[in-house]
């Protein structure tokens, strides 16, 4: 409380950085993956839906690596890789279901 009264800024908790980066990762990963899916000529008629996951996760991993070079906050790095982690889990799950 004394810090608030003296006008000092309170540091933002790392969890807030992580949650914001994870939400951005999920939204941007889907949007970028969908755009790449459309640009490569796929449609619901000829499938290729896993390209959405793979292209989105590759893009988000590249973005997180570049951002980490300029702004080294680990919660942001881990948050931006959330989409990649979800993609890996889904791909492994789909392989294990088909075996």
PDB file of C-alpha atoms in Angstrom:
ATOM      1  CA  UNK A   1       0.000   0.000   0.000  1.00  0.00           C
ATOM      2  CA  UNK A   2       2.823   2.375   0.767  1.00  0.00           C
ATOM      3  CA  UNK A   3       4.132   1.919  -2.780  1.00  0.00           C
ATOM      4  CA  UNK A   4       0.748   2.890  -4.191  1.00  0.00           C
ATOM      5  CA  UNK A   5       0.547   5.984  -2.026  1.00  0.00           C
ATOM      6  CA  UNK A   6       4.027   7.116  -2.979  1.00  0.00           C
ATOM      7  CA  UNK A   7       3.156   6.886  -6.677  1.00  0.00           C
ATOM      8  CA  UNK A   8       5.460   3.980  -7.538  1.00  0.00           C
ATOM      9  CA  UNK A   9       4.383   1.780 -10.390  1.00  0.00           C
ATOM     10  CA  UNK A  10       3.503  -1.774  -9.475  1.00  0.00           C
ATOM     11  CA  UNK A  11       5.137  -4.382 -11.686  1.00  0.00           C
ATOM     12  CA  UNK A  12       2.833  -6.410 -13.895  1.00  0.00           C
ATOM     13  CA  UNK A  13       2.787 -10.057 -12.780  1.00  0.00           C
ATOM     14  CA  UNK A  14       4.304 -12.534 -15.263  1.00  0.00           C
ATOM     15  CA  UNK A  15       1.031 -14.475 -15.366  1.00  0.00           C
ATOM     16  CA  UNK A  16      -0.685 -11.489 -16.974  1.00  0.00           C
ATOM     17  CA  UNK A  17       1.934 -11.400 -19.733  1.00  0.00           C
ATOM     18  CA  UNK A  18       1.498 -15.146 -20.255  1.00  0.00           C
ATOM     19  CA  UNK A  19      -2.312 -15.030 -20.479  1.00  0.00           C
ATOM     20  CA  UNK A  20      -2.338 -12.090 -22.896  1.00  0.00           C
ATOM     21  CA  UNK A  21       0.329 -13.729 -25.096  1.00  0.00           C
ATOM     22  CA  UNK A  22      -1.501 -17.090 -25.013  1.00  0.00           C
ATOM     23  CA  UNK A  23      -4.814 -15.534 -26.081  1.00  0.00           C
ATOM     24  CA  UNK A  24      -3.034 -13.633 -28.850  1.00  0.00           C
ATOM     25  CA  UNK A  25      -1.264 -16.845 -29.868  1.00  0.00           C
ATOM     26  CA  UNK A  26      -4.500 -18.784 -30.205  1.00  0.00           C
ATOM     27  CA  UNK A  27      -6.298 -16.111 -32.187  1.00  0.00           C
ATOM     28  CA  UNK A  28      -3.385 -15.131 -34.419  1.00  0.00           C
ATOM     29  CA  UNK A  29      -2.351 -18.756 -34.978  1.00  0.00           C
ATOM     30  CA  UNK A  30      -5.797 -19.692 -36.218  1.00  0.00           C
ATOM     31  CA  UNK A  31      -6.144 -16.606 -38.400  1.00  0.00           C
ATOM     32  CA  UNK A  32      -2.666 -16.911 -39.933  1.00  0.00           C
ATOM     33  CA  UNK A  33      -3.057 -20.670 -40.429  1.00  0.00           C
ATOM     34  CA  UNK A  34      -6.423 -20.163 -42.098  1.00  0.00           C
ATOM     35  CA  UNK A  35      -5.005 -17.490 -44.416  1.00  0.00           C
ATOM     36  CA  UNK A  36      -2.099 -19.727 -45.435  1.00  0.00           C
ATOM     37  CA  UNK A  37      -4.573 -22.593 -45.961  1.00  0.00           C
ATOM     38  CA  UNK A  38      -6.642 -20.429 -48.325  1.00  0.00           C
ATOM     39  CA  UNK A  39      -3.556 -19.024 -50.120  1.00  0.00           C
ATOM     40  CA  UNK A  40      -2.233 -22.522 -50.840  1.00  0.00           C
ATOM     41  CA  UNK A  41      -5.458 -23.364 -52.658  1.00  0.00           C
ATOM     42  CA  UNK A  42      -7.196 -25.585 -50.154  1.00  0.00           C
ATOM     43  CA  UNK A  43     -10.897 -25.418 -49.426  1.00  0.00           C
ATOM     44  CA  UNK A  44     -13.395 -27.489 -47.451  1.00  0.00           C
ATOM     45  CA  UNK A  45     -13.897 -29.528 -50.633  1.00  0.00           C
ATOM     46  CA  UNK A  46     -10.284 -30.684 -50.898  1.00  0.00           C
ATOM     47  CA  UNK A  47      -9.412 -30.614 -47.164  1.00  0.00           C
ATOM     48  CA  UNK A  48      -5.839 -30.040 -45.998  1.00  0.00           C
ATOM     49  CA  UNK A  49      -7.167 -28.753 -42.669  1.00  0.00           C
ATOM     50  CA  UNK A  50      -4.101 -29.786 -40.706  1.00  0.00           C
ATOM     51  CA  UNK A  51      -2.173 -27.135 -42.651  1.00  0.00           C
ATOM     52  CA  UNK A  52      -4.094 -24.571 -40.595  1.00  0.00           C
ATOM     53  CA  UNK A  53      -2.606 -25.987 -37.406  1.00  0.00           C
ATOM     54  CA  UNK A  54       0.903 -26.504 -38.730  1.00  0.00           C
ATOM     55  CA  UNK A  55       1.237 -23.147 -40.533  1.00  0.00           C
ATOM     56  CA  UNK A  56      -0.212 -21.256 -37.567  1.00  0.00           C
ATOM     57  CA  UNK A  57       2.082 -22.941 -35.073  1.00  0.00           C
ATOM     58  CA  UNK A  58       5.182 -22.397 -37.210  1.00  0.00           C
ATOM     59  CA  UNK A  59       4.313 -18.734 -37.624  1.00  0.00           C
ATOM     60  CA  UNK A  60       3.662 -18.219 -33.911  1.00  0.00           C
ATOM     61  CA  UNK A  61       6.923 -19.970 -32.974  1.00  0.00           C
ATOM     62  CA  UNK A  62       8.856 -17.769 -35.384  1.00  0.00           C
ATOM     63  CA  UNK A  63       7.127 -14.660 -34.033  1.00  0.00           C
ATOM     64  CA  UNK A  64       7.901 -15.659 -30.452  1.00  0.00           C
ATOM     65  CA  UNK A  65      11.576 -16.247 -31.254  1.00  0.00           C
ATOM     66  CA  UNK A  66      11.892 -12.876 -32.994  1.00  0.00           C
ATOM     67  CA  UNK A  67      10.042 -11.061 -30.202  1.00  0.00           C
ATOM     68  CA  UNK A  68      12.186 -12.766 -27.563  1.00  0.00           C
ATOM     69  CA  UNK A  69      15.320 -11.342 -29.223  1.00  0.00           C
ATOM     70  CA  UNK A  70      14.063  -7.793 -28.702  1.00  0.00           C
ATOM     71  CA  UNK A  71      11.994  -8.221 -25.518  1.00  0.00           C
ATOM     72  CA  UNK A  72      13.325 -11.105 -23.387  1.00  0.00           C
ATOM     73  CA  UNK A  73      10.315 -11.932 -21.231  1.00  0.00           C
ATOM     74  CA  UNK A  74       9.897 -15.675 -20.776  1.00  0.00           C
ATOM     75  CA  UNK A  75       6.134 -15.540 -20.017  1.00  0.00           C
ATOM     76  CA  UNK A  76       5.575 -13.907 -23.414  1.00  0.00           C
ATOM     77  CA  UNK A  77       7.790 -16.503 -25.117  1.00  0.00           C
ATOM     78  CA  UNK A  78       5.884 -19.365 -23.483  1.00  0.00           C
ATOM     79  CA  UNK A  79       2.513 -17.708 -24.080  1.00  0.00           C
ATOM     80  CA  UNK A  80       3.154 -17.236 -27.790  1.00  0.00           C
ATOM     81  CA  UNK A  81       4.117 -20.902 -28.056  1.00  0.00           C
ATOM     82  CA  UNK A  82       0.801 -22.030 -26.534  1.00  0.00           C
ATOM     83  CA  UNK A  83      -0.683 -22.527 -30.004  1.00  0.00           C
ATOM     84  CA  UNK A  84       2.315 -24.663 -30.976  1.00  0.00           C
ATOM     85  CA  UNK A  85       1.886 -26.827 -27.881  1.00  0.00           C
ATOM     86  CA  UNK A  86      -1.824 -27.305 -28.572  1.00  0.00           C
ATOM     87  CA  UNK A  87      -1.028 -28.203 -32.199  1.00  0.00           C
ATOM     88  CA  UNK A  88       1.501 -30.825 -31.131  1.00  0.00           C
ATOM     89  CA  UNK A  89      -0.954 -32.335 -28.650  1.00  0.00           C
ATOM     90  CA  UNK A  90      -3.708 -32.485 -31.289  1.00  0.00           C
ATOM     91  CA  UNK A  91      -1.435 -34.026 -33.924  1.00  0.00           C
ATOM     92  CA  UNK A  92      -0.111 -36.679 -31.523  1.00  0.00           C
ATOM     93  CA  UNK A  93      -3.664 -37.398 -30.389  1.00  0.00           C
ATOM     94  CA  UNK A  94      -4.864 -37.812 -33.965  1.00  0.00           C
ATOM     95  CA  UNK A  95      -1.997 -40.186 -34.722  1.00  0.00           C
ATOM     96  CA  UNK A  96      -2.654 -42.268 -31.601  1.00  0.00           C
ATOM     97  CA  UNK A  97      -6.372 -42.512 -32.396  1.00  0.00           C
ATOM     98  CA  UNK A  98      -5.644 -43.788 -35.929  1.00  0.00           C
ATOM     99  CA  UNK A  99      -3.210 -46.480 -34.784  1.00  0.00           C
TER     100      UNK A  99
END
